[in-house]
PDB file of C-alpha atoms in Angstrom:
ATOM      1  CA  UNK A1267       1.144 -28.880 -43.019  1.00  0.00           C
ATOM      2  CA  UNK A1268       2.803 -31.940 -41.745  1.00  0.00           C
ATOM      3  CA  UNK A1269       0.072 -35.026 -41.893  1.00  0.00           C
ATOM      4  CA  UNK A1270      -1.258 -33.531 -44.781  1.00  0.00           C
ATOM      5  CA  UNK A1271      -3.046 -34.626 -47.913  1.00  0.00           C
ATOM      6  CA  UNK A1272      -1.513 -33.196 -51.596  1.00  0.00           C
ATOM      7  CA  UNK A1273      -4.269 -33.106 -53.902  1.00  0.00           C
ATOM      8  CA  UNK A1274      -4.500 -35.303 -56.848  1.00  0.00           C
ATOM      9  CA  UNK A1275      -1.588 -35.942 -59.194  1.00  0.00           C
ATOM     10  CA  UNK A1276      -3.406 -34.179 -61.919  1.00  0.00           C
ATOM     11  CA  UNK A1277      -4.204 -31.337 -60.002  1.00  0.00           C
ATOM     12  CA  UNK A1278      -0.539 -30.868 -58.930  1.00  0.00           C
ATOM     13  CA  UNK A1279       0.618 -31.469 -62.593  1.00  0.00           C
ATOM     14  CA  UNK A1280      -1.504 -29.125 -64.028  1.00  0.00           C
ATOM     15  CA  UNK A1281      -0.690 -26.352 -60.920  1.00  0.00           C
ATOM     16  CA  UNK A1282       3.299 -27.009 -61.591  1.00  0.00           C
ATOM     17  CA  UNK A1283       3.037 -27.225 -65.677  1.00  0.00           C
ATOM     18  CA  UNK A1284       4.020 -30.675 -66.000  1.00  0.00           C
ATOM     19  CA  UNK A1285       3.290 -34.070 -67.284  1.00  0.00           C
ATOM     20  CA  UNK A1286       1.909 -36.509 -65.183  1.00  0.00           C
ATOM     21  CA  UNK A1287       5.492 -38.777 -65.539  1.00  0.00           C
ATOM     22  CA  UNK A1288       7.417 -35.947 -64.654  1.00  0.00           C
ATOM     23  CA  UNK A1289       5.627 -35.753 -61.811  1.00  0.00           C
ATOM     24  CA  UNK A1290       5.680 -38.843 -60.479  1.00  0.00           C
ATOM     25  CA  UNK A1291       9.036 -39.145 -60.589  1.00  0.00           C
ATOM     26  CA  UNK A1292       9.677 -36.143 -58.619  1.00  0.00           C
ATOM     27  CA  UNK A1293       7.675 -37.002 -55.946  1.00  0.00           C
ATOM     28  CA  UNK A1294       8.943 -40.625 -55.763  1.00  0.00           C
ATOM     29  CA  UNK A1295      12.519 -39.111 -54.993  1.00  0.00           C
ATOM     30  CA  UNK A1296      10.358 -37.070 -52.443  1.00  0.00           C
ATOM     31  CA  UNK A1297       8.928 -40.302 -51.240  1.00  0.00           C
ATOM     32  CA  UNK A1298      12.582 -42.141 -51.055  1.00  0.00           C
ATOM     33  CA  UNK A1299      13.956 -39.172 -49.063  1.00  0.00           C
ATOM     34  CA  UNK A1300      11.258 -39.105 -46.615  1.00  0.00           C
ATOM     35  CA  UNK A1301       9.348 -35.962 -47.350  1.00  0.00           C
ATOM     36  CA  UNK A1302       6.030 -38.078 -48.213  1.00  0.00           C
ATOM     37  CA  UNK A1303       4.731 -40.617 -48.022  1.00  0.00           C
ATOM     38  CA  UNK A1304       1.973 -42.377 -50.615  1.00  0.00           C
ATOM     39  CA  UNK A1305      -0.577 -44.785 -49.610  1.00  0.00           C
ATOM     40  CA  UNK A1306      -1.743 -46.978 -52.425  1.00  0.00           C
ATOM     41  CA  UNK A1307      -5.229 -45.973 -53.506  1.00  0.00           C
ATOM     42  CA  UNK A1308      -5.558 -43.428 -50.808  1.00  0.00           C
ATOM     43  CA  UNK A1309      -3.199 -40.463 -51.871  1.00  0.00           C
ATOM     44  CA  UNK A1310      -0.273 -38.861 -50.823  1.00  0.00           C
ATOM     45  CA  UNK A1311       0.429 -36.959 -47.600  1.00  0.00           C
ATOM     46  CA  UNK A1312       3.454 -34.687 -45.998  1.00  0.00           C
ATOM     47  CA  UNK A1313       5.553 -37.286 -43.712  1.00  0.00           C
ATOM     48  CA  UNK A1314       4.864 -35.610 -40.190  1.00  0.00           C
ATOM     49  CA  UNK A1315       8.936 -35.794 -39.626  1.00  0.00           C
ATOM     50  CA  UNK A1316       8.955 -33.625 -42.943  1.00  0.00           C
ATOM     51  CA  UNK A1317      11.127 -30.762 -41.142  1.00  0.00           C
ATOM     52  CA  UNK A1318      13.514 -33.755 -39.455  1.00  0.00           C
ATOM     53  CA  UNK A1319      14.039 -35.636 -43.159  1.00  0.00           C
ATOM     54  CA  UNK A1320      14.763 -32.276 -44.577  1.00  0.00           C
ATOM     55  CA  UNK A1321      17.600 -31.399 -42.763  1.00  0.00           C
ATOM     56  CA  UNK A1322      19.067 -34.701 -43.341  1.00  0.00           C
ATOM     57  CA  UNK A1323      20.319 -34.119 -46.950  1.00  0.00           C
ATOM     58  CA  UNK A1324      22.256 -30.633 -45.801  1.00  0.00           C
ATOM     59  CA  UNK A1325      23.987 -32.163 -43.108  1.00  0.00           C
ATOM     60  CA  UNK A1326      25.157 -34.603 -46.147  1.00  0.00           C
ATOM     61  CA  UNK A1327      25.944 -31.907 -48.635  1.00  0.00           C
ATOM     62  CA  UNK A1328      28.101 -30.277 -45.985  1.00  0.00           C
ATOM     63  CA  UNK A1329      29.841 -33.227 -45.416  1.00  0.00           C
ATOM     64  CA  UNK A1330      30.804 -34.096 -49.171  1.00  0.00           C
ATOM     65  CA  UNK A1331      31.427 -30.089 -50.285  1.00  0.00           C
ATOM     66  CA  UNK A1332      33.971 -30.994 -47.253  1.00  0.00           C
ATOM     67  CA  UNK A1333      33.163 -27.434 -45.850  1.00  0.00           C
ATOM     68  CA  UNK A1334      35.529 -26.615 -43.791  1.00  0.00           C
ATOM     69  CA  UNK A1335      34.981 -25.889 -40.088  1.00  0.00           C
ATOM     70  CA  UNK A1336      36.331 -21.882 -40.914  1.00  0.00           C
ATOM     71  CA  UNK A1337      33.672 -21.369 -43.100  1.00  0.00           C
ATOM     72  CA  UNK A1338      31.283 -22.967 -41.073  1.00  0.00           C
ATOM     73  CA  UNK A1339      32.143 -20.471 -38.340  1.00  0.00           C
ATOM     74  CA  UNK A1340      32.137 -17.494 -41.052  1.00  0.00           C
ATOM     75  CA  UNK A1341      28.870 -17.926 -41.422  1.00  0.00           C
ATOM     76  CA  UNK A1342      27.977 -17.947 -37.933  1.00  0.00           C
ATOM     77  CA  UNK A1343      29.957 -14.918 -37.633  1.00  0.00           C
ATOM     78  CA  UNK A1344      27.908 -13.122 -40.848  1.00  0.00           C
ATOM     79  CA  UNK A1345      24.182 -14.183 -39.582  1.00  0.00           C
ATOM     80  CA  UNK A1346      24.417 -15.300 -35.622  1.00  0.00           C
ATOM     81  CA  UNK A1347      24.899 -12.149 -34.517  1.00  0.00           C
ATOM     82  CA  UNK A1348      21.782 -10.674 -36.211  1.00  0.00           C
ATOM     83  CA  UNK A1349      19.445 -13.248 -35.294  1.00  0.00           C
ATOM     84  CA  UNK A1350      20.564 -12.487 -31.636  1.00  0.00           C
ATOM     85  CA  UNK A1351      19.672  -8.696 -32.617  1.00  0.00           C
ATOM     86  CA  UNK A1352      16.170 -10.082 -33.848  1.00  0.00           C
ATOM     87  CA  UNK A1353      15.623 -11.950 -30.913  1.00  0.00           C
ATOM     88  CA  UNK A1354      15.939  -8.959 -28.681  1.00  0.00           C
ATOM     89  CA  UNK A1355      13.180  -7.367 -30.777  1.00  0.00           C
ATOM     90  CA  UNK A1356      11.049 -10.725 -30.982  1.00  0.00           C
ATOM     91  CA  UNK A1357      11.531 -13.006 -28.404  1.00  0.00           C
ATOM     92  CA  UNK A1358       8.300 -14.222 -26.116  1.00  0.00           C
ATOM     93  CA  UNK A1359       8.253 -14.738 -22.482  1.00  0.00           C
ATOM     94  CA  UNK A1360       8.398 -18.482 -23.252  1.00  0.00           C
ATOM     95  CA  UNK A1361      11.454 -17.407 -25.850  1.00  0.00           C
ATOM     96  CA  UNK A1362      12.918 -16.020 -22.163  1.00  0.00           C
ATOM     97  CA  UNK A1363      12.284 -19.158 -20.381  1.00  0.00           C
ATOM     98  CA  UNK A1364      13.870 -21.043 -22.202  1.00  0.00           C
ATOM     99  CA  UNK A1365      16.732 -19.026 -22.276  1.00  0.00           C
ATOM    100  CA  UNK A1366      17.176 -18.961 -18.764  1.00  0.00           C
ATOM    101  CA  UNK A1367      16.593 -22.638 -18.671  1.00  0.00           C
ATOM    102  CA  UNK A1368      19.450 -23.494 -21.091  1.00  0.00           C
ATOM    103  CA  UNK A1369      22.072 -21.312 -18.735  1.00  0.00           C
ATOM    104  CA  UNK A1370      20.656 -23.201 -15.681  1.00  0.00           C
ATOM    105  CA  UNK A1371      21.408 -26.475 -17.107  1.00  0.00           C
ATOM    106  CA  UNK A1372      24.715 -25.166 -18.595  1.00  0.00           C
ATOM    107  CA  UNK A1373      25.555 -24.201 -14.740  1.00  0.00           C
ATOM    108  CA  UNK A1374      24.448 -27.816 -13.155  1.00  0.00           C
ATOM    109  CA  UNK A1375      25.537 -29.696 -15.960  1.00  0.00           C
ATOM    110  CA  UNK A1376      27.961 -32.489 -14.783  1.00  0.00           C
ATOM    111  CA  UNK A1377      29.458 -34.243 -17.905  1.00  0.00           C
ATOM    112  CA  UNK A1378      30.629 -32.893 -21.161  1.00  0.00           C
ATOM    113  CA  UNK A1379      27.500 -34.200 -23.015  1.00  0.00           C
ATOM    114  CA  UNK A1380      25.363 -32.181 -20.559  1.00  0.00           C
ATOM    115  CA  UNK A1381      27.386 -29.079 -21.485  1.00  0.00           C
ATOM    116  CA  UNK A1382      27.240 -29.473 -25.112  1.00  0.00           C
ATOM    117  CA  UNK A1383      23.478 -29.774 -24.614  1.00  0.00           C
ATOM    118  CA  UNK A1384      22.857 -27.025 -22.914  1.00  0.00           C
ATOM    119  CA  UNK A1385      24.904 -24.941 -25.300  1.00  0.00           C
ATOM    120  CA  UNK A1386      22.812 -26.023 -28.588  1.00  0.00           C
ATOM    121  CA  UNK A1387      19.698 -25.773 -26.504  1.00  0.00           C
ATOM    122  CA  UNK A1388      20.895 -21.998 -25.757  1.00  0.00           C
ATOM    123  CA  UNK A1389      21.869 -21.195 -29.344  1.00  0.00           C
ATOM    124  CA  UNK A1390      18.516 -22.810 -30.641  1.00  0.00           C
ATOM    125  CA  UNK A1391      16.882 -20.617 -27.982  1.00  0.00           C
ATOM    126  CA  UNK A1392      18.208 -17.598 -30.113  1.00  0.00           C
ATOM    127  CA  UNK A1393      17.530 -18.660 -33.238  1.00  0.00           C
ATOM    128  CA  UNK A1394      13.889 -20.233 -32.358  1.00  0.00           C
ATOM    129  CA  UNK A1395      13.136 -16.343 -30.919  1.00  0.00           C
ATOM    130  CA  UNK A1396      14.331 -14.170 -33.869  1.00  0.00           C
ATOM    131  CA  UNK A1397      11.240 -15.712 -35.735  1.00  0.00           C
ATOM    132  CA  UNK A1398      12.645 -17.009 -38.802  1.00  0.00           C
ATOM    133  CA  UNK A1399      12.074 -20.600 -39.591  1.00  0.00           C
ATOM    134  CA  UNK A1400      14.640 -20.955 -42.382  1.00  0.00           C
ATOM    135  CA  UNK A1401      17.507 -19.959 -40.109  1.00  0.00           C
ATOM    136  CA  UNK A1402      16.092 -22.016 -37.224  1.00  0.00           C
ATOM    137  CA  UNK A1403      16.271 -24.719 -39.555  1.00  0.00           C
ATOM    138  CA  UNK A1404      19.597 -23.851 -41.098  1.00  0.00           C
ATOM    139  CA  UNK A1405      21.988 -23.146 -37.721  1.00  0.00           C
ATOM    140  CA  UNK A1406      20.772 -26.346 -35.968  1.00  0.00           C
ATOM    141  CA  UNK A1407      22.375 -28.097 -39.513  1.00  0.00           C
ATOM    142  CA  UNK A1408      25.229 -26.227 -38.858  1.00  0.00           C
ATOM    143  CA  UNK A1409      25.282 -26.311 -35.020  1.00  0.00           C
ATOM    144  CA  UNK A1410      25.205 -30.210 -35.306  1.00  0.00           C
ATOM    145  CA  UNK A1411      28.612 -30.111 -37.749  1.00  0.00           C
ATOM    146  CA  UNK A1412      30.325 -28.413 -35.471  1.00  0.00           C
ATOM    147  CA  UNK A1413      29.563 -30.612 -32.666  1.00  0.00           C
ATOM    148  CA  UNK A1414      32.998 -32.135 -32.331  1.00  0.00           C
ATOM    149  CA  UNK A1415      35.227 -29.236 -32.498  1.00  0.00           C
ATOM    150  CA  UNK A1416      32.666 -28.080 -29.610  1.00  0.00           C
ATOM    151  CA  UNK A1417      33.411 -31.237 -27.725  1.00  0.00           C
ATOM    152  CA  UNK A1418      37.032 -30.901 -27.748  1.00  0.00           C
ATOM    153  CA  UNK A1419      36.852 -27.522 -26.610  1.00  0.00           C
ATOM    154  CA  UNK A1420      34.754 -27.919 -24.100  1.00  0.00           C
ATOM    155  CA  UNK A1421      37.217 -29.968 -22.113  1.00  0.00           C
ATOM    156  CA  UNK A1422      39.885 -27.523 -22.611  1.00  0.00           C
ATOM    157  CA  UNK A1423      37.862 -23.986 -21.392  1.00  0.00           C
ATOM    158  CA  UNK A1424      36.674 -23.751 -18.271  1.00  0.00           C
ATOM    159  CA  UNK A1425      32.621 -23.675 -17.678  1.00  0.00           C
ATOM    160  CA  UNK A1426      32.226 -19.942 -16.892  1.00  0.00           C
ATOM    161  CA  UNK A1427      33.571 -18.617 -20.071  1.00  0.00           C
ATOM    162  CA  UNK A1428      30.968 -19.707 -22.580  1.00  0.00           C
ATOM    163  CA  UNK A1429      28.681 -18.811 -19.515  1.00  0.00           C
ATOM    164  CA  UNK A1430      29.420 -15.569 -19.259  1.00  0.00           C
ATOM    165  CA  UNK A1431      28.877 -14.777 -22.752  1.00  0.00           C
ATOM    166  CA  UNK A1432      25.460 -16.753 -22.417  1.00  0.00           C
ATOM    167  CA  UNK A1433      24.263 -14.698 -19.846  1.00  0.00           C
ATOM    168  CA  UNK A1434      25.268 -11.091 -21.736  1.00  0.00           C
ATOM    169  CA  UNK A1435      23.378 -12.273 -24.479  1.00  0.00           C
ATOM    170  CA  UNK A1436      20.422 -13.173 -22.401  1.00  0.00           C
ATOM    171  CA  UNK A1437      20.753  -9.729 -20.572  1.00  0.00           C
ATOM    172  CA  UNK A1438      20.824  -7.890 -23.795  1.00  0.00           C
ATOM    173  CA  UNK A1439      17.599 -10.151 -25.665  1.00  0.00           C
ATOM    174  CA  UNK A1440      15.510  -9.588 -22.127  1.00  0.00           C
ATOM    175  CA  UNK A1441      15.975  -5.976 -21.784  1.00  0.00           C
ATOM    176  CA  UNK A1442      15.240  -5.009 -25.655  1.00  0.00           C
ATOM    177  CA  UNK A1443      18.364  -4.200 -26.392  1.00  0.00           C
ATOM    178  CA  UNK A1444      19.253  -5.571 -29.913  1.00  0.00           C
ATOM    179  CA  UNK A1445      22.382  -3.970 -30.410  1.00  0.00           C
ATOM    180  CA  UNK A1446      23.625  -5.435 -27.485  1.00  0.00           C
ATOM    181  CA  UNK A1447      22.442  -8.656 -28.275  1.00  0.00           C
ATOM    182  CA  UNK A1448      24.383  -8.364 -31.549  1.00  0.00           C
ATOM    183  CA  UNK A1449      27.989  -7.239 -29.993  1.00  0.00           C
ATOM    184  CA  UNK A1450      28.151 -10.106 -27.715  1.00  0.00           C
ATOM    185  CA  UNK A1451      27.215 -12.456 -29.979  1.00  0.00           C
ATOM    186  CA  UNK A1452      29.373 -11.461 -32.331  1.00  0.00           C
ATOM    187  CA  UNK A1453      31.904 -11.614 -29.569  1.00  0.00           C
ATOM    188  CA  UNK A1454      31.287 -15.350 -28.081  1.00  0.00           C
ATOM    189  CA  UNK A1455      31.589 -16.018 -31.664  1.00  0.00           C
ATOM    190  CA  UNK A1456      34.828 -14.686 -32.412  1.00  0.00           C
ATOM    191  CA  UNK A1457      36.242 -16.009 -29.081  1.00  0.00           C
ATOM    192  CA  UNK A1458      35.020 -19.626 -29.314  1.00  0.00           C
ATOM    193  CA  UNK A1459      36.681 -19.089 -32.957  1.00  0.00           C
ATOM    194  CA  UNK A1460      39.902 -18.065 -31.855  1.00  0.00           C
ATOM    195  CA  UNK A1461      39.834 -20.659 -28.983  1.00  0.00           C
ATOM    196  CA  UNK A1462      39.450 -23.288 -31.862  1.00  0.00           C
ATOM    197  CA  UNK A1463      42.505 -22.200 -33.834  1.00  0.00           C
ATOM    198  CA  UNK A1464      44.807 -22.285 -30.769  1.00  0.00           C
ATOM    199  CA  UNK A1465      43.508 -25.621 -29.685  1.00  0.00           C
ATOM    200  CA  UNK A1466      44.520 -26.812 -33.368  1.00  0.00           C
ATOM    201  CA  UNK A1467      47.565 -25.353 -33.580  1.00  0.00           C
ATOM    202  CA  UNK A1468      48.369 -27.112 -30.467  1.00  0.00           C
ATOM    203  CA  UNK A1469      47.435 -30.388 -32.083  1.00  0.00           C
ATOM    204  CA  UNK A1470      49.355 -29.761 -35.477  1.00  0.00           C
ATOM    205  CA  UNK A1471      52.310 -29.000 -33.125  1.00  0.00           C
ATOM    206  CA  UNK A1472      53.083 -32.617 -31.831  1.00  0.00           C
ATOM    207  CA  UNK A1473      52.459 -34.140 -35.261  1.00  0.00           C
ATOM    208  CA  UNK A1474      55.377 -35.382 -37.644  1.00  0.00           C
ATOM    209  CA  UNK A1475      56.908 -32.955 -40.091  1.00  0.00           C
ATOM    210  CA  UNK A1476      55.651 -35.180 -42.973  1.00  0.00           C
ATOM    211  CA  UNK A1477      52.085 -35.876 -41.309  1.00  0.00           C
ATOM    212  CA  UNK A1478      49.207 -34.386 -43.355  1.00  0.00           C
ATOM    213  CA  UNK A1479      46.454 -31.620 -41.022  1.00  0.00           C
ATOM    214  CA  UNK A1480      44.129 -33.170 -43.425  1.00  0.00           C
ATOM    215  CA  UNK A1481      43.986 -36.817 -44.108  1.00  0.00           C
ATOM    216  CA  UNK A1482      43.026 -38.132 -47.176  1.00  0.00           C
ATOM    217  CA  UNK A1483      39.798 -39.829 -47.292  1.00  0.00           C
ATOM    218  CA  UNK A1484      40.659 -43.005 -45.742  1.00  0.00           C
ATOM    219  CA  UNK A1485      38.453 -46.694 -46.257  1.00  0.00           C
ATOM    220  CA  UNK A1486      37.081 -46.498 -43.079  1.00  0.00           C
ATOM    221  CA  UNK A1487      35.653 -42.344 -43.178  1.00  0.00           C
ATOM    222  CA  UNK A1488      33.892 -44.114 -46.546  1.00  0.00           C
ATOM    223  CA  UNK A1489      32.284 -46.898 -44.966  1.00  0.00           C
ATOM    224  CA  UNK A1490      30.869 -44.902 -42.411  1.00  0.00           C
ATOM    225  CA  UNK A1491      30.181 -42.117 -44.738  1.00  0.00           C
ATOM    226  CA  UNK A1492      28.375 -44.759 -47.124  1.00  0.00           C
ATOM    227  CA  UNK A1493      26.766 -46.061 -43.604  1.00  0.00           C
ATOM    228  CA  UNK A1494      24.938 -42.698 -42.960  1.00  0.00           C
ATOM    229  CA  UNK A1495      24.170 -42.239 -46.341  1.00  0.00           C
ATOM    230  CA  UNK A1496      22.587 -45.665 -47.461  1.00  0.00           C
ATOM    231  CA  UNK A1497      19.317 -44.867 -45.775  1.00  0.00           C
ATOM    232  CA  UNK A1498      16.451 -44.882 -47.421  1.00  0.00           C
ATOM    233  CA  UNK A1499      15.503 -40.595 -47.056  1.00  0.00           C
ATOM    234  CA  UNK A1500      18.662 -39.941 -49.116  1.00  0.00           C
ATOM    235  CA  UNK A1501      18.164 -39.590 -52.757  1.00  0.00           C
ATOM    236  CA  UNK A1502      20.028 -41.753 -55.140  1.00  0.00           C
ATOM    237  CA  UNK A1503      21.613 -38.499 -56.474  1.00  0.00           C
ATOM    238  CA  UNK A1504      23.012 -37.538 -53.464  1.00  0.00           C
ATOM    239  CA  UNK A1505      24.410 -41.206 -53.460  1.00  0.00           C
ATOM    240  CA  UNK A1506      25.950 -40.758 -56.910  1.00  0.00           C
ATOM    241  CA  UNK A1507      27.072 -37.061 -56.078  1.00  0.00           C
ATOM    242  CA  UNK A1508      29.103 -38.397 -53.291  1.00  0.00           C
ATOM    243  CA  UNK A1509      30.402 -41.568 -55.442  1.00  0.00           C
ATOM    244  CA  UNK A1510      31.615 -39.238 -58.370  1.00  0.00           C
ATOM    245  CA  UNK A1511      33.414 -37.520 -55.703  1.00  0.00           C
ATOM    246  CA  UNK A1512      34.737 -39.975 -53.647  1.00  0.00           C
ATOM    247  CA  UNK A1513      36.208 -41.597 -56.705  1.00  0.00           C
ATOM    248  CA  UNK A1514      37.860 -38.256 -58.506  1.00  0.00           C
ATOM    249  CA  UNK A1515      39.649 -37.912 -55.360  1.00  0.00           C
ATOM    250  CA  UNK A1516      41.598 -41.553 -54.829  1.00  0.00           C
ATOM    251  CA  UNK A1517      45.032 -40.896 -56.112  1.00  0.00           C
TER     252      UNK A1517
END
């Protein structure tokens, strides 16, 4: 558990098969991205922001497989809907709360931020209630690369649209009824989707004939790429992954 003590580094290399060397090395990469943290002659313990460090790397991996924001939504589209299902089945009366909390702010929310807020808090709702930690963990990643197509759109669509598909969902979760719960998300899904496409076609519309939808990599989307990734709780190989790549694709 987070805080943690590992047992001793011969313990852990005999329990894994390996040599001592080998060992060390993989938990110094461990160490470098965050996930633990040694304390000279006292051991080595889980970081207690394990779950926070971890997440770190995928939002990175995303960002240089340059996934695009389709298949981002495909995926929501393949596994959203049945968490939603799961969370009819599973969710607490604190799961319920919270729910309800999330569409209250959404309804008194005043800025843009505010709104975005209360959407991810909704959506995290979900996926904290259908009881499986992996998925938590993995839709907040994928949530959070989505946040600025959700920003745009959210100043083009009026409040009570996203709303009202918030508050089927939470009608379908509180009464048990996990089919429900599926339909509708699969339905806020597909609309915020097609929403999306619209809004870019618009955009793609008043650019040049000879402008490019995608722009190459540019200097300054590598400095700040390099900025968020020359942090200590990134591993050097996802530094050299993202160098090899970065470099095959100058011209």
């Amino acid at each position: 558990m987070p805080g943690g003590k590992f047992p001793p580094e011969r313990e852990l290399a005999k329990d894994f098969g390996v040599n001592r060397g080998s060992l060390r090395q993989a938990l110094k990469v461990l160490e470098i991205m965050g996930v633990l943290a040694q304390r000279q002659g006292d051991g080595t313990y889980l970081s207690t922001s394990a779950d926070l460090t971890l997440k770190e790397p995928l939002d990175f991996l995303v960002l240089v497989d340059d996934i695009s924001h389709h298949e981002l939504f495909e995926t929501r589209m393949i596994v959203e809907p049945e968490l939603a299902s799961r969370a009819a089945q599973r969710a607490t009366a604190e799961d319920l709360i919270g729910l309800r909390k999330a569409i209250l702010a959404m309804e008194r929310c005043r800025t843009n931020q505010e709104r975005l807020d209360a959407d991810l808090a909704f959506h995290e709702c979900i996926f904290r209630a259908s009881g499986n930690r992996i998925c938590h963990l993995l839709f907040r990643v994928i949530h959070r690369n989505l946040l600025t197509s959700m920003s745009k759109l959210s100043t083009r669509v009026p409040l009570d649209r996203p709303l009202t598909f918030h508050k089927r969902i939470y009608a379908a979760i509180q009464s048990r009824d996990s089919e429900e719960a599926r339909r509708q998300m699969l339905d806020h899904i597909a609309d915020t989707k097609t929403l999306l496409n619209v809004g870019n076609q618009d955009s793609r519309a008043g650019m040049p004939t000879n402008s490019p939808v995608q722009p190459a990599l540019g200097n300054l989307t590598f400095l700040t790429v390099l900025a968020k990734i020359n942090q200590p709780k990134i591993c050097s190989a996802c530094k050299t992954q993202f160098s090899t790549r970065f470099l095959t694709s100058l011209p």
